[in-house]
Coordinates of C-alpha atoms in Angstrom, one line a residue:
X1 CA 7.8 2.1 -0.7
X2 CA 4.3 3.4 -0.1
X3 CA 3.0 6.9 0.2
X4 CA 2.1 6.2 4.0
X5 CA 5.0 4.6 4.9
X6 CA 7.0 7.4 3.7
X7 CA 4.9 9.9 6.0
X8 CA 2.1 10.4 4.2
X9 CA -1.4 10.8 6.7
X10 CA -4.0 8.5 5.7
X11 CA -6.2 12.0 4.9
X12 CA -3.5 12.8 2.3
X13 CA -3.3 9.6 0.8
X14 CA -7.3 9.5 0.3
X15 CA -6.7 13.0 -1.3
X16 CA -3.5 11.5 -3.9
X17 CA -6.0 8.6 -5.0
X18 CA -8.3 11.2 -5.6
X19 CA -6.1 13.4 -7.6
X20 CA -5.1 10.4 -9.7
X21 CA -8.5 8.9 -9.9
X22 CA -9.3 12.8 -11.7
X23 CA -6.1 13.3 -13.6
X24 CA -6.1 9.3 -15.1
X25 CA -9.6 8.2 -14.5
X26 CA -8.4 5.4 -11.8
X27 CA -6.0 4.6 -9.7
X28 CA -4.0 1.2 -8.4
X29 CA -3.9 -0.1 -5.0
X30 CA -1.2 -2.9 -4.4
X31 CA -1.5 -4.8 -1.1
X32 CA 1.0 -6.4 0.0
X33 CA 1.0 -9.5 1.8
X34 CA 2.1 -11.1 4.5
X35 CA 3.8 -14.1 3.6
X36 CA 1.6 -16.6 4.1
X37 CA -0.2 -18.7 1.2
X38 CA -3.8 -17.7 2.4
X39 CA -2.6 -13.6 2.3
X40 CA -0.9 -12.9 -1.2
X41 CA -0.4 -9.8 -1.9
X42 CA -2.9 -8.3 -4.6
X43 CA -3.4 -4.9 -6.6
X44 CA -6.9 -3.8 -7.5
X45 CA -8.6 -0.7 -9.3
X46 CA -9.8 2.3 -8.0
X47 CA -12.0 4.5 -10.3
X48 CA -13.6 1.9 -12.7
X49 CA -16.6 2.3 -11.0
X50 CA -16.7 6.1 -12.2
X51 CA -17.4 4.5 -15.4
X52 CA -19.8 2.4 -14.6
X53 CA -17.7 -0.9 -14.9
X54 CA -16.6 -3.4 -12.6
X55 CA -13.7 -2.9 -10.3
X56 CA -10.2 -5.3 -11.6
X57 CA -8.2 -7.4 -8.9
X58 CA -5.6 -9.5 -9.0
X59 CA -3.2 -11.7 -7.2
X60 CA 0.4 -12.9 -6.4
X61 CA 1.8 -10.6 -9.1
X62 CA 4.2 -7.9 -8.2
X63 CA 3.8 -4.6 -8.0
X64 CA 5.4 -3.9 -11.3
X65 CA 3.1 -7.0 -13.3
X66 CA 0.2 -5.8 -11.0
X67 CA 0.1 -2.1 -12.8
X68 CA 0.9 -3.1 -15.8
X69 CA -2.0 -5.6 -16.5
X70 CA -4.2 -3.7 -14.5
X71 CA -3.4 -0.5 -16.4
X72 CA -3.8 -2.2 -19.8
X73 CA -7.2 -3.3 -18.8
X74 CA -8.1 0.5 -16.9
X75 CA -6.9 1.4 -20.1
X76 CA -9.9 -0.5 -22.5
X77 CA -12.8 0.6 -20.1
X78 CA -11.7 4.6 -20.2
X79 CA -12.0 3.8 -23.8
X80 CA -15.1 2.8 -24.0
X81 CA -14.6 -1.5 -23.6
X82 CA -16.7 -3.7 -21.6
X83 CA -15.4 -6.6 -20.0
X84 CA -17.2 -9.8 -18.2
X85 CA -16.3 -12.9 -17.1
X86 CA -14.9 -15.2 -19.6
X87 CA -14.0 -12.6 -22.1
X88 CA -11.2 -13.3 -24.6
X89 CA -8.4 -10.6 -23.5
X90 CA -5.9 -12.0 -26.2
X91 CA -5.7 -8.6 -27.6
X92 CA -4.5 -7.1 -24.6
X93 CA -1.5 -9.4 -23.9
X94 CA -0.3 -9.8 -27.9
X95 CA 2.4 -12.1 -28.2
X96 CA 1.4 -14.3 -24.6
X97 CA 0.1 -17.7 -24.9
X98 CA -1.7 -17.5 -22.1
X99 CA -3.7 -13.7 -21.5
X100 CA -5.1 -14.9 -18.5
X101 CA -9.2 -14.4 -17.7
X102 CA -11.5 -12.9 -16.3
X103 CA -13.5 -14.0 -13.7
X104 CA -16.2 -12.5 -11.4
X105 CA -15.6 -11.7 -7.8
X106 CA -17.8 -12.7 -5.4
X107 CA -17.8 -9.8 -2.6
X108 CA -15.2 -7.0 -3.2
X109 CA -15.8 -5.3 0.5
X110 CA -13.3 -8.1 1.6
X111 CA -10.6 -6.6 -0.1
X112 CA -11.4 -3.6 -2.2
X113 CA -11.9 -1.6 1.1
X114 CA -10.4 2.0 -1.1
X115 CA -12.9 1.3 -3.9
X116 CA -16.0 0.8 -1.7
X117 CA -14.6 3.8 0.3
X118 CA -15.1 5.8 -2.8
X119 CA -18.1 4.2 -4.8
X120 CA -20.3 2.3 -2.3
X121 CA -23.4 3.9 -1.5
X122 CA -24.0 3.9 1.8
X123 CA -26.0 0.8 2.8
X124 CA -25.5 -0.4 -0.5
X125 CA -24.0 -3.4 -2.0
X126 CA -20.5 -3.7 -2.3
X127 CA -19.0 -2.3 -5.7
X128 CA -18.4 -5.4 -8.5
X129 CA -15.5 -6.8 -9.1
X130 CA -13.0 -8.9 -11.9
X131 CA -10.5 -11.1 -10.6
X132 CA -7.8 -10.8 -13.7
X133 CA -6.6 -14.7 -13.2
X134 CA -3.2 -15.0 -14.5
X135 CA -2.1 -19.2 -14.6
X136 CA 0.3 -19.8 -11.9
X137 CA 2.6 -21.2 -15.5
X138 CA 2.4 -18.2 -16.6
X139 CA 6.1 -15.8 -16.3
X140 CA 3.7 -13.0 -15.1
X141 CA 3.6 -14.5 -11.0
X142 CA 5.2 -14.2 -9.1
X143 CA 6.5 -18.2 -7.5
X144 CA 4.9 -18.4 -4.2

């Protein structure tokens, strides 16, 4: 269950990402959705921007499969990896036949709204984004 819907104020919440933006060098936000096809739920990075790196996002994967890929690629950029569209994440994901891609997102203020809290400079452009695109073959989605 979520930090706010366990009590939490959404002053005190802003303060946790912070601490764990500090202590880990980012942060996950997962999203859930609302059952519908055109609102999956997502998960996206918070802190990647400290490093001067896009933002990750991705969709229809639950929670658990959200962090985890997420985290792996968080991971790579605190130590010292670049990533774009198209790159070759085979590495990452040993073992799968499919690591998913990368590809560029197009405007992140729709849905990064805790990343652009934090790293969008006021009247600035919205902080960039990777959508990690998992196949919807792949065991990694969840079925829709």
């Amino acid at each position: 269950m979520c930090k706010m819907c366990l009590g939490m104020t959404s002053r005190e919440y802003v303060g946790y990402v912070r601490d764990t933006i500090l202590r880990h060098g980012w942060a996950i936000q997962y999203v859930t959705g609302d059952g519908e096809p055109e609102n999956p739920e997502f998960a996206y990075t918070v802190g990647m921007s400290r490093w001067d790196h896009p933002e990750f996002i991705c969709f229809r994967m639950c929670p658990e499969h959200a962090g985890r890929s997420l985290n792996r690629l968080a991971e790579a950029v605190v130590s010292g990896r670049r990533f774009d569209e198209g790159d070759d994440l085979a590495d990452l994901f040993p073992g799968s036949s499919d690591p998913g891609e990368l590809l560029r997102f197009p405007d992140s203020s729709t849905h990064l709204h805790l990343a652009n809290d934090f790293y969008r400079p006021a009247g600035g452009r919205p902080v960039p984004a990777l959508q990690f695109y998992f196949p919807s073959t792949s065991p990694l989605v969840r079925p829709g």
